[in-house]
Amino acid sequence: MIAGLIFATEPADDRPEALAATLPFGGMTLLEYQARLLIAAGASHMMVAVARVTPALLGAVNRITRRGVAVDIVRSAEEAAARAHPLASIVVIADSLVTTELAVRAIAAAQPDTLMVTTDSATPAAVERVDADHVWAGLASLTSARLAEIAEMPRDYDFQSGLLRVSVQGGAAQLMLPGSAKRAGHGVVRHPDQLASRSNAVLAALANSRVDWPDRFVFTPISRLALPQMVARGVPVWAVIAGAALFAAGGVAAMLYRHVAAGLVAIVVAIALLSTGSLLSWLRGDDQRARVQEIAIAAAAGTGALLTGLATSWDDGNATASVLALGLFAAVAIAERTAIRGPLWWGSPSAYLLVLLPFVLAGFAAAGLALAALYALATLSAAVEILRKKA
């Protein structure tokens, strides 16, 4: 069982009346973002350590509870020890820490009593020194027993610092901070302007987390530019989905009227919107809507390929293009059912559509369908070989 302990005690740098944890970050508060990372790492219970409760903090906690996790506000180590499950592995996030999903997953997967550390004491990632060579990077995986130990200390001890000291004295293991997390802006931030800048860096890292070549080379650059603007303007996810639906519907209508090139371009634009909308949904904690948009990407790509084959067959007066489109659709459907993700060249629904698009624009739709079908067969063959080796 994984539980989370988030510290939210320090005021913002230029707003002493506000907690740094309640400052805006990525379309939510920093506290909500931290909780989102813990939930993604498997946490089912959350504790928020506070010195004072503000309306903004209560609002953030209420929104976190809507994501299906229990959240307790604790004011001391005694309260935290009483609330924590005795067998839980507790993932600790330091006050005002900006980090990435990769870093949180890494510490959550570590054995209990592990501190994430860095050797660079001059970076914002350095929270507090733990020995001559390492400083704490703000993440830890601890047992409930550590909370009980700090609960027995005098009440004037700083909860976060005391917990770190007890862990170090108990011989906690050390895990180095991933380099990707440092590049994404991992560190303690309490100034609103700096937090906005870090937010953009984390959003860019989120967009870069996708591995398929269409995402990496086509859709990720678009998302990297669009996400910070959408977050800053508070664009709702439903608006992105509505825009994608309009483009997809327009594309389908154009292809039915045999304007294949224009229709396929519109469908590709719809896929780009859905790709960005999926990341935005994930960021805001709406995993279900993110999955729906990923499914919609595959559906839009499949529809585009099938309609391309149908319209081309109408124009050519034979069934060649339609048969190729059906073969492509079947190969992709089977390959996707394997649920295997391979190397960078591996095909995906959006990849086949991007392969097809330049041929359609050049007037050689049938050739594009043939090449896309061969690409899908190569991906399917590789997936079968992987399954055979696992069997």
mmCIF file of C-alpha atoms in Angstrom:
data_model
loop_
_atom_site.group_PDB
_atom_site.id
_atom_site.type_symbol
_atom_site.label_atom_id
_atom_site.label_comp_id
_atom_site.label_asym_id
_atom_site.label_seq_id
_atom_site.Cartn_x
_atom_site.Cartn_y
_atom_site.Cartn_z
ATOM 1 C CA MET A 1 0.000 0.000 0.000
ATOM 2 C CA ILE A 2 1.291 3.438 -0.943
ATOM 3 C CA ALA A 3 0.342 6.604 0.928
ATOM 4 C CA GLY A 4 1.453 10.159 0.287
ATOM 5 C CA LEU A 5 2.654 12.829 2.703
ATOM 6 C CA ILE A 6 2.801 16.335 1.209
ATOM 7 C CA PHE A 7 4.166 19.243 3.231
ATOM 8 C CA ALA A 8 2.289 22.512 2.736
ATOM 9 C CA THR A 9 3.441 24.880 5.459
ATOM 10 C CA GLU A 10 5.559 27.600 3.833
ATOM 11 C CA PRO A 11 4.126 30.923 2.615
ATOM 12 C CA ALA A 12 4.622 32.181 -0.931
ATOM 13 C CA ASP A 13 7.620 34.495 -1.359
ATOM 14 C CA ASP A 14 5.672 37.651 -2.198
ATOM 15 C CA ARG A 15 2.314 36.650 -0.704
ATOM 16 C CA PRO A 16 2.781 35.887 2.991
ATOM 17 C CA GLU A 17 -0.959 35.405 3.406
ATOM 18 C CA ALA A 18 -0.952 32.535 0.862
ATOM 19 C CA LEU A 19 0.661 29.129 1.099
ATOM 20 C CA ALA A 20 3.165 28.332 -1.640
ATOM 21 C CA ALA A 21 1.420 24.975 -2.121
ATOM 22 C CA THR A 22 -1.760 26.759 -3.212
ATOM 23 C CA LEU A 23 -0.118 28.884 -5.910
ATOM 24 C CA PRO A 24 -1.279 28.212 -9.500
ATOM 25 C CA PHE A 25 0.622 25.535 -11.354
ATOM 26 C CA GLY A 26 -0.281 23.848 -14.630
ATOM 27 C CA GLY A 27 -3.940 24.827 -14.526
ATOM 28 C CA MET A 28 -4.344 23.744 -10.890
ATOM 29 C CA THR A 29 -2.556 24.417 -7.612
ATOM 30 C CA LEU A 30 0.911 23.069 -6.872
ATOM 31 C CA LEU A 31 -0.601 20.900 -4.122
ATOM 32 C CA GLU A 32 -3.033 19.326 -6.595
ATOM 33 C CA TYR A 33 -0.225 18.707 -9.051
ATOM 34 C CA GLN A 34 1.834 16.958 -6.360
ATOM 35 C CA ALA A 35 -1.187 14.859 -5.398
ATOM 36 C CA ARG A 36 -1.740 14.028 -9.061
ATOM 37 C CA LEU A 37 1.777 12.605 -9.281
ATOM 38 C CA LEU A 38 1.255 10.527 -6.138
ATOM 39 C CA ILE A 39 -2.025 9.125 -7.439
ATOM 40 C CA ALA A 40 -0.324 8.192 -10.717
ATOM 41 C CA ALA A 41 2.326 6.359 -8.663
ATOM 42 C CA GLY A 42 -0.371 4.298 -6.910
ATOM 43 C CA ALA A 43 -1.147 6.275 -3.740
ATOM 44 C CA SER A 44 -4.623 5.620 -2.339
ATOM 45 C CA HIS A 45 -4.298 7.744 0.794
ATOM 46 C CA MET A 46 -2.944 11.265 1.112
ATOM 47 C CA MET A 47 -1.856 13.307 4.107
ATOM 48 C CA VAL A 48 -1.248 17.034 3.818
ATOM 49 C CA ALA A 49 0.923 18.431 6.610
ATOM 50 C CA VAL A 50 0.006 22.045 7.375
ATOM 51 C CA ALA A 51 0.715 24.751 9.923
ATOM 52 C CA ARG A 52 -2.444 26.669 9.057
ATOM 53 C CA VAL A 53 -5.510 25.993 6.959
ATOM 54 C CA THR A 54 -6.519 28.546 4.324
ATOM 55 C CA PRO A 55 -9.626 28.601 2.101
ATOM 56 C CA ALA A 56 -7.420 27.957 -0.942
ATOM 57 C CA LEU A 57 -5.906 24.905 0.727
ATOM 58 C CA LEU A 58 -9.329 23.531 1.664
ATOM 59 C CA GLY A 59 -10.497 24.021 -1.909
ATOM 60 C CA ALA A 60 -7.452 22.177 -3.262
ATOM 61 C CA VAL A 61 -7.953 19.295 -0.802
ATOM 62 C CA ASN A 62 -11.625 18.994 -1.775
ATOM 63 C CA ARG A 63 -10.697 18.778 -5.453
ATOM 64 C CA ILE A 64 -8.107 16.087 -4.693
ATOM 65 C CA THR A 65 -10.708 13.959 -2.889
ATOM 66 C CA ARG A 66 -12.830 13.956 -6.064
ATOM 67 C CA ARG A 67 -10.127 11.856 -7.676
ATOM 68 C CA GLY A 68 -11.031 8.900 -5.491
ATOM 69 C CA VAL A 69 -8.414 9.106 -2.738
ATOM 70 C CA ALA A 70 -8.775 9.711 0.973
ATOM 71 C CA VAL A 71 -7.119 12.949 2.107
ATOM 72 C CA ASP A 72 -6.313 13.905 5.698
ATOM 73 C CA ILE A 73 -5.064 17.305 6.815
ATOM 74 C CA VAL A 74 -2.538 16.812 9.627
ATOM 75 C CA ARG A 75 -0.919 19.458 11.810
ATOM 76 C CA SER A 76 1.754 17.371 13.511
ATOM 77 C CA ALA A 77 3.753 14.172 13.317
ATOM 78 C CA GLU A 78 1.464 12.682 15.973
ATOM 79 C CA GLU A 79 -1.589 13.191 13.777
ATOM 80 C CA ALA A 80 0.237 11.824 10.727
ATOM 81 C CA ALA A 81 1.363 8.717 12.632
ATOM 82 C CA ALA A 82 -2.199 8.149 13.832
ATOM 83 C CA ARG A 83 -3.660 8.493 10.319
ATOM 84 C CA ALA A 84 -1.069 6.414 8.447
ATOM 85 C CA HIS A 85 -1.651 2.711 7.855
ATOM 86 C CA PRO A 86 1.012 0.762 9.782
ATOM 87 C CA LEU A 87 1.976 -1.261 6.699
ATOM 88 C CA ALA A 88 1.943 1.624 4.242
ATOM 89 C CA SER A 89 4.953 2.802 2.284
ATOM 90 C CA ILE A 90 4.787 6.585 2.629
ATOM 91 C CA VAL A 91 6.024 8.713 -0.263
ATOM 92 C CA VAL A 92 7.051 12.127 1.061
ATOM 93 C CA ILE A 93 7.041 15.291 -1.061
ATOM 94 C CA ALA A 94 8.821 18.291 0.413
ATOM 95 C CA ASP A 95 7.138 21.649 0.804
ATOM 96 C CA SER A 96 6.729 23.536 -2.521
ATOM 97 C CA LEU A 97 8.570 20.871 -4.521
ATOM 98 C CA VAL A 98 8.064 20.870 -8.277
ATOM 99 C CA THR A 99 8.932 17.489 -9.774
ATOM 100 C CA THR A 100 7.964 15.010 -12.479
ATOM 101 C CA GLU A 101 6.015 11.771 -12.667
ATOM 102 C CA LEU A 102 9.217 9.863 -13.456
ATOM 103 C CA ALA A 103 10.866 10.998 -10.219
ATOM 104 C CA VAL A 104 7.805 10.212 -8.082
ATOM 105 C CA ARG A 105 7.370 6.787 -9.671
ATOM 106 C CA ALA A 106 11.049 6.062 -9.049
ATOM 107 C CA ILE A 107 10.867 6.862 -5.342
ATOM 108 C CA ALA A 108 7.518 5.060 -4.968
ATOM 109 C CA ALA A 109 9.071 1.914 -6.457
ATOM 110 C CA ALA A 110 12.073 2.076 -4.126
ATOM 111 C CA GLN A 111 12.217 0.108 -0.905
ATOM 112 C CA PRO A 112 10.881 1.943 2.167
ATOM 113 C CA ASP A 113 13.400 4.163 3.942
ATOM 114 C CA THR A 114 14.936 5.598 0.779
ATOM 115 C CA LEU A 115 15.841 9.231 0.181
ATOM 116 C CA MET A 116 16.166 10.743 -3.279
ATOM 117 C CA VAL A 117 19.354 12.788 -3.300
ATOM 118 C CA THR A 118 21.560 14.898 -5.531
ATOM 119 C CA THR A 119 25.222 15.852 -5.313
ATOM 120 C CA ASP A 120 24.684 19.441 -6.489
ATOM 121 C CA SER A 121 23.977 21.571 -3.425
ATOM 122 C CA ALA A 122 23.639 24.765 -5.473
ATOM 123 C CA THR A 123 20.485 23.798 -7.388
ATOM 124 C CA PRO A 124 16.842 24.369 -6.342
ATOM 125 C CA ALA A 125 16.613 20.556 -6.130
ATOM 126 C CA ALA A 126 18.753 20.657 -2.975
ATOM 127 C CA VAL A 127 16.369 20.828 -0.029
ATOM 128 C CA GLU A 128 18.622 19.917 2.906
ATOM 129 C CA ARG A 129 22.043 18.311 3.304
ATOM 130 C CA VAL A 130 22.090 14.675 4.422
ATOM 131 C CA ASP A 131 25.858 14.003 4.426
ATOM 132 C CA ALA A 132 29.127 15.466 3.166
ATOM 133 C CA ASP A 133 28.452 14.530 -0.454
ATOM 134 C CA HIS A 134 24.680 14.490 -0.858
ATOM 135 C CA VAL A 135 21.657 16.717 -0.295
ATOM 136 C CA TRP A 136 18.032 15.668 -0.074
ATOM 137 C CA ALA A 137 16.137 16.295 -3.310
ATOM 138 C CA GLY A 138 12.718 16.543 -1.653
ATOM 139 C CA LEU A 139 11.374 13.010 -2.239
ATOM 140 C CA ALA A 140 11.468 10.031 0.102
ATOM 141 C CA SER A 141 9.882 6.641 0.649
ATOM 142 C CA LEU A 142 9.505 5.889 4.346
ATOM 143 C CA THR A 143 7.788 3.454 6.672
ATOM 144 C CA SER A 144 5.087 4.430 9.143
ATOM 145 C CA ALA A 145 7.586 3.692 11.901
ATOM 146 C CA ARG A 146 9.516 6.831 10.937
ATOM 147 C CA LEU A 147 6.395 8.907 11.597
ATOM 148 C CA ALA A 148 6.058 7.282 15.002
ATOM 149 C CA GLU A 149 9.674 8.141 15.804
ATOM 150 C CA ILE A 150 9.314 11.799 14.912
ATOM 151 C CA ALA A 151 6.010 11.914 16.820
ATOM 152 C CA GLU A 152 7.919 11.119 20.014
ATOM 153 C CA MET A 153 10.214 14.127 19.562
ATOM 154 C CA PRO A 154 9.439 17.533 21.140
ATOM 155 C CA ARG A 155 6.650 19.475 19.421
ATOM 156 C CA ASP A 156 8.943 22.415 18.571
ATOM 157 C CA TYR A 157 10.916 20.238 16.089
ATOM 158 C CA ASP A 158 10.266 21.034 12.442
ATOM 159 C CA PHE A 159 8.184 18.152 11.114
ATOM 160 C CA GLN A 160 9.785 17.932 7.665
ATOM 161 C CA SER A 161 13.361 18.439 8.819
ATOM 162 C CA GLY A 162 12.924 16.138 11.800
ATOM 163 C CA LEU A 163 11.543 13.389 9.570
ATOM 164 C CA LEU A 164 14.561 13.700 7.310
ATOM 165 C CA ARG A 165 16.991 13.568 10.247
ATOM 166 C CA VAL A 166 15.321 10.480 11.704
ATOM 167 C CA SER A 167 15.495 8.758 8.328
ATOM 168 C CA VAL A 168 19.186 9.571 7.866
ATOM 169 C CA GLN A 169 20.038 8.375 11.362
ATOM 170 C CA GLY A 170 18.077 5.195 10.657
ATOM 171 C CA GLY A 171 20.349 4.392 7.717
ATOM 172 C CA ALA A 172 17.971 5.236 4.892
ATOM 173 C CA ALA A 173 19.165 4.209 1.434
ATOM 174 C CA GLN A 174 19.903 6.842 -1.201
ATOM 175 C CA LEU A 175 18.532 7.087 -4.741
ATOM 176 C CA MET A 176 19.985 9.620 -7.159
ATOM 177 C CA LEU A 177 17.649 12.193 -8.666
ATOM 178 C CA PRO A 178 17.031 11.301 -12.353
ATOM 179 C CA GLY A 179 18.751 13.654 -14.768
ATOM 180 C CA SER A 180 15.514 14.092 -16.704
ATOM 181 C CA ALA A 181 13.814 15.428 -13.571
ATOM 182 C CA LYS A 182 16.581 18.011 -13.074
ATOM 183 C CA ARG A 183 16.235 19.137 -16.684
ATOM 184 C CA ALA A 184 12.470 19.429 -16.261
ATOM 185 C CA GLY A 185 12.847 21.886 -13.372
ATOM 186 C CA HIS A 186 12.814 19.656 -10.269
ATOM 187 C CA GLY A 187 13.218 21.864 -7.216
ATOM 188 C CA VAL A 188 11.597 23.932 -4.492
ATOM 189 C CA VAL A 189 9.811 27.009 -5.833
ATOM 190 C CA ARG A 190 7.798 29.503 -3.791
ATOM 191 C CA HIS A 191 7.673 32.554 -6.047
ATOM 192 C CA PRO A 192 4.625 32.799 -8.361
ATOM 193 C CA ASP A 193 6.635 33.983 -11.382
ATOM 194 C CA GLN A 194 9.262 31.265 -10.999
ATOM 195 C CA LEU A 195 6.518 28.713 -10.485
ATOM 196 C CA ALA A 196 4.875 29.761 -13.754
ATOM 197 C CA SER A 197 8.200 29.277 -15.527
ATOM 198 C CA ARG A 198 8.698 25.842 -13.963
ATOM 199 C CA SER A 199 5.133 24.976 -14.930
ATOM 200 C CA ASN A 200 6.003 25.495 -18.593
ATOM 201 C CA ALA A 201 9.113 23.320 -18.200
ATOM 202 C CA VAL A 202 7.108 20.502 -16.623
ATOM 203 C CA LEU A 203 4.455 20.799 -19.334
ATOM 204 C CA ALA A 204 7.166 20.482 -21.967
ATOM 205 C CA ALA A 205 8.551 17.393 -20.212
ATOM 206 C CA LEU A 206 5.055 15.916 -20.108
ATOM 207 C CA ALA A 207 4.696 16.407 -23.849
ATOM 208 C CA ASN A 208 8.125 14.832 -24.418
ATOM 209 C CA SER A 209 7.173 11.695 -22.482
ATOM 210 C CA ARG A 210 5.517 10.105 -25.500
ATOM 211 C CA VAL A 211 7.622 7.641 -27.444
ATOM 212 C CA ASP A 212 5.946 6.976 -30.830
ATOM 213 C CA TRP A 213 7.626 8.806 -33.711
ATOM 214 C CA PRO A 214 4.425 10.709 -34.711
ATOM 215 C CA ASP A 215 4.159 12.001 -31.154
ATOM 216 C CA ARG A 216 7.850 12.787 -30.850
ATOM 217 C CA PHE A 217 8.354 14.520 -34.178
ATOM 218 C CA VAL A 218 4.892 15.841 -35.125
ATOM 219 C CA PHE A 219 2.375 16.094 -32.303
ATOM 220 C CA THR A 220 4.742 16.712 -29.361
ATOM 221 C CA PRO A 221 6.165 19.953 -30.842
ATOM 222 C CA ILE A 222 2.590 21.137 -31.306
ATOM 223 C CA SER A 223 1.615 20.152 -27.762
ATOM 224 C CA ARG A 224 4.769 21.734 -26.327
ATOM 225 C CA LEU A 225 3.726 25.077 -27.811
ATOM 226 C CA ALA A 226 0.005 24.757 -27.165
ATOM 227 C CA LEU A 227 -0.146 23.318 -23.633
ATOM 228 C CA PRO A 228 1.337 26.310 -21.748
ATOM 229 C CA GLN A 229 -0.981 28.673 -23.642
ATOM 230 C CA MET A 230 -4.024 26.507 -22.925
ATOM 231 C CA VAL A 231 -3.136 26.216 -19.255
ATOM 232 C CA ALA A 232 -2.462 29.952 -18.898
ATOM 233 C CA ARG A 233 -5.824 30.794 -20.478
ATOM 234 C CA GLY A 234 -7.747 28.126 -18.600
ATOM 235 C CA VAL A 235 -8.947 26.410 -21.788
ATOM 236 C CA PRO A 236 -11.343 23.603 -20.777
ATOM 237 C CA VAL A 237 -10.714 20.129 -22.115
ATOM 238 C CA TRP A 238 -14.208 19.939 -23.571
ATOM 239 C CA ALA A 239 -13.370 22.892 -25.827
ATOM 240 C CA VAL A 240 -10.378 21.014 -27.247
ATOM 241 C CA ILE A 241 -12.517 17.917 -27.777
ATOM 242 C CA ALA A 242 -15.230 19.985 -29.441
ATOM 243 C CA GLY A 243 -12.684 21.536 -31.792
ATOM 244 C CA ALA A 244 -11.327 18.091 -32.670
ATOM 245 C CA ALA A 245 -14.846 16.800 -33.291
ATOM 246 C CA LEU A 246 -15.586 19.701 -35.658
ATOM 247 C CA PHE A 247 -12.418 19.077 -37.663
ATOM 248 C CA ALA A 248 -13.056 15.329 -37.754
ATOM 249 C CA ALA A 249 -16.656 15.789 -38.860
ATOM 250 C CA GLY A 250 -15.590 18.300 -41.501
ATOM 251 C CA GLY A 251 -12.922 15.891 -42.708
ATOM 252 C CA VAL A 252 -15.365 13.000 -42.975
ATOM 253 C CA ALA A 253 -17.855 15.181 -44.872
ATOM 254 C CA ALA A 254 -15.165 16.379 -47.280
ATOM 255 C CA MET A 255 -14.030 12.811 -47.967
ATOM 256 C CA LEU A 256 -17.587 11.636 -48.555
ATOM 257 C CA TYR A 257 -17.825 14.366 -51.188
ATOM 258 C CA ARG A 258 -14.525 13.001 -52.573
ATOM 259 C CA HIS A 259 -12.319 15.888 -51.470
ATOM 260 C CA VAL A 260 -9.906 13.330 -50.050
ATOM 261 C CA ALA A 261 -6.823 15.510 -49.534
ATOM 262 C CA ALA A 262 -8.689 18.284 -47.690
ATOM 263 C CA GLY A 263 -10.607 15.764 -45.599
ATOM 264 C CA LEU A 264 -7.473 13.868 -44.584
ATOM 265 C CA VAL A 265 -5.719 17.093 -43.574
ATOM 266 C CA ALA A 266 -8.719 18.003 -41.392
ATOM 267 C CA ILE A 267 -8.606 14.591 -39.701
ATOM 268 C CA VAL A 268 -4.872 14.982 -39.003
ATOM 269 C CA VAL A 269 -5.619 18.372 -37.401
ATOM 270 C CA ALA A 270 -8.305 16.681 -35.278
ATOM 271 C CA ILE A 271 -5.757 14.075 -34.157
ATOM 272 C CA ALA A 272 -3.300 16.830 -33.200
ATOM 273 C CA LEU A 273 -6.003 18.483 -31.080
ATOM 274 C CA LEU A 274 -6.924 15.185 -29.432
ATOM 275 C CA SER A 275 -3.258 14.466 -28.700
ATOM 276 C CA THR A 276 -2.863 17.808 -26.939
ATOM 277 C CA GLY A 277 -6.239 17.446 -25.217
ATOM 278 C CA SER A 278 -5.245 14.033 -23.887
ATOM 279 C CA LEU A 279 -2.151 15.508 -22.226
ATOM 280 C CA LEU A 280 -4.223 18.370 -20.832
ATOM 281 C CA SER A 281 -6.747 15.893 -19.395
ATOM 282 C CA TRP A 282 -3.972 13.865 -17.780
ATOM 283 C CA LEU A 283 -2.462 16.983 -16.267
ATOM 284 C CA ARG A 284 -5.809 17.933 -14.734
ATOM 285 C CA GLY A 285 -6.310 14.453 -13.308
ATOM 286 C CA ASP A 286 -9.014 13.306 -15.735
ATOM 287 C CA ASP A 287 -7.510 9.962 -16.751
ATOM 288 C CA GLN A 288 -10.773 8.631 -18.142
ATOM 289 C CA ARG A 289 -11.180 11.529 -20.543
ATOM 290 C CA ALA A 290 -7.522 11.201 -21.551
ATOM 291 C CA ARG A 291 -8.075 7.534 -22.432
ATOM 292 C CA VAL A 292 -11.211 8.401 -24.396
ATOM 293 C CA GLN A 293 -9.237 10.870 -26.480
ATOM 294 C CA GLU A 294 -6.515 8.294 -27.151
ATOM 295 C CA ILE A 295 -9.218 5.914 -28.387
ATOM 296 C CA ALA A 296 -10.689 8.727 -30.498
ATOM 297 C CA ILE A 297 -7.278 9.238 -32.141
ATOM 298 C CA ALA A 298 -7.259 5.608 -33.279
ATOM 299 C CA ALA A 299 -10.879 5.856 -34.452
ATOM 300 C CA ALA A 300 -10.200 9.033 -36.428
ATOM 301 C CA ALA A 301 -7.115 7.517 -38.064
ATOM 302 C CA GLY A 302 -8.991 4.357 -38.999
ATOM 303 C CA THR A 303 -11.906 6.330 -40.404
ATOM 304 C CA GLY A 304 -9.553 8.492 -42.454
ATOM 305 C CA ALA A 305 -7.815 5.445 -43.967
ATOM 306 C CA LEU A 306 -11.062 3.632 -44.784
ATOM 307 C CA LEU A 307 -12.668 6.690 -46.381
ATOM 308 C CA THR A 308 -9.498 7.324 -48.383
ATOM 309 C CA GLY A 309 -9.733 3.809 -49.779
ATOM 310 C CA LEU A 310 -13.445 4.150 -50.521
ATOM 311 C CA ALA A 311 -13.144 7.523 -52.257
ATOM 312 C CA THR A 312 -10.111 6.413 -54.255
ATOM 313 C CA SER A 313 -11.931 3.285 -55.432
ATOM 314 C CA TRP A 314 -14.825 5.474 -56.594
ATOM 315 C CA ASP A 315 -12.445 7.617 -58.612
ATOM 316 C CA ASP A 316 -10.405 4.712 -60.025
ATOM 317 C CA GLY A 317 -13.357 2.502 -60.803
ATOM 318 C CA ASN A 318 -11.899 -0.546 -59.050
ATOM 319 C CA ALA A 319 -11.732 -1.999 -55.541
ATOM 320 C CA THR A 320 -7.937 -1.948 -55.139
ATOM 321 C CA ALA A 321 -7.765 1.027 -52.795
ATOM 322 C CA SER A 322 -10.683 -0.223 -50.697
ATOM 323 C CA VAL A 323 -9.075 -3.658 -50.288
ATOM 324 C CA LEU A 324 -5.772 -2.049 -49.276
ATOM 325 C CA ALA A 325 -7.571 0.154 -46.745
ATOM 326 C CA LEU A 326 -9.383 -2.851 -45.270
ATOM 327 C CA GLY A 327 -6.110 -4.777 -45.080
ATOM 328 C CA LEU A 328 -4.461 -1.840 -43.322
ATOM 329 C CA PHE A 329 -7.364 -1.540 -40.889
ATOM 330 C CA ALA A 330 -7.244 -5.267 -40.052
ATOM 331 C CA ALA A 331 -3.475 -5.322 -39.520
ATOM 332 C CA VAL A 332 -3.603 -2.249 -37.286
ATOM 333 C CA ALA A 333 -6.516 -3.613 -35.246
ATOM 334 C CA ILE A 334 -4.678 -6.874 -34.562
ATOM 335 C CA ALA A 335 -1.381 -5.141 -33.772
ATOM 336 C CA GLU A 336 -3.095 -2.775 -31.335
ATOM 337 C CA ARG A 337 -4.776 -5.718 -29.606
ATOM 338 C CA THR A 338 -1.344 -7.077 -28.656
ATOM 339 C CA ALA A 339 -0.877 -3.985 -26.446
ATOM 340 C CA ILE A 340 2.864 -4.106 -27.131
ATOM 341 C CA ARG A 341 4.865 -0.919 -27.529
ATOM 342 C CA GLY A 342 8.076 -1.355 -29.440
ATOM 343 C CA PRO A 343 10.957 0.851 -30.644
ATOM 344 C CA LEU A 344 10.721 4.262 -32.266
ATOM 345 C CA TRP A 345 9.894 2.911 -35.754
ATOM 346 C CA TRP A 346 6.890 0.995 -34.403
ATOM 347 C CA GLY A 347 3.634 1.827 -36.152
ATOM 348 C CA SER A 348 0.555 3.359 -34.533
ATOM 349 C CA PRO A 349 -2.811 4.524 -35.923
ATOM 350 C CA SER A 350 -1.610 8.100 -36.289
ATOM 351 C CA ALA A 351 1.694 6.918 -37.830
ATOM 352 C CA TYR A 352 -0.070 5.121 -40.676
ATOM 353 C CA LEU A 353 -2.177 8.190 -41.393
ATOM 354 C CA LEU A 354 0.923 10.394 -41.532
ATOM 355 C CA VAL A 355 2.545 7.945 -43.946
ATOM 356 C CA LEU A 356 -0.577 8.050 -46.102
ATOM 357 C CA LEU A 357 -1.039 11.843 -46.102
ATOM 358 C CA PRO A 358 1.813 12.917 -48.457
ATOM 359 C CA PHE A 359 0.758 10.301 -51.033
ATOM 360 C CA VAL A 360 -2.818 11.560 -50.946
ATOM 361 C CA LEU A 361 -1.652 15.159 -51.340
ATOM 362 C CA ALA A 362 0.455 14.073 -54.349
ATOM 363 C CA GLY A 363 -2.457 12.191 -55.917
ATOM 364 C CA PHE A 364 -1.172 8.637 -55.282
ATOM 365 C CA ALA A 365 -3.576 7.491 -52.570
ATOM 366 C CA ALA A 366 -3.494 3.814 -53.569
ATOM 367 C CA ALA A 367 0.303 3.729 -53.348
ATOM 368 C CA GLY A 368 0.122 5.393 -49.924
ATOM 369 C CA LEU A 369 -2.396 2.806 -48.713
ATOM 370 C CA ALA A 370 -0.156 0.008 -49.964
ATOM 371 C CA LEU A 371 2.883 1.407 -48.159
ATOM 372 C CA ALA A 372 0.901 1.994 -44.952
ATOM 373 C CA ALA A 373 -0.436 -1.575 -45.111
ATOM 374 C CA LEU A 374 3.105 -2.965 -45.492
ATOM 375 C CA TYR A 375 4.215 -0.821 -42.547
ATOM 376 C CA ALA A 376 1.344 -2.174 -40.451
ATOM 377 C CA LEU A 377 2.232 -5.746 -41.414
ATOM 378 C CA ALA A 378 5.851 -5.165 -40.397
ATOM 379 C CA THR A 379 4.706 -3.850 -37.009
ATOM 380 C CA LEU A 380 2.309 -6.767 -36.586
ATOM 381 C CA SER A 381 5.052 -9.263 -37.464
ATOM 382 C CA ALA A 382 7.387 -7.716 -34.899
ATOM 383 C CA ALA A 383 4.637 -7.861 -32.258
ATOM 384 C CA VAL A 384 4.017 -11.541 -33.010
ATOM 385 C CA GLU A 385 7.720 -12.309 -32.628
ATOM 386 C CA ILE A 386 7.791 -10.558 -29.257
ATOM 387 C CA LEU A 387 4.760 -12.583 -28.113
ATOM 388 C CA ARG A 388 6.410 -15.822 -29.284
ATOM 389 C CA LYS A 389 9.532 -15.065 -27.249
ATOM 390 C CA LYS A 390 7.427 -14.376 -24.174
ATOM 391 C CA ALA A 391 5.407 -17.596 -24.581
#
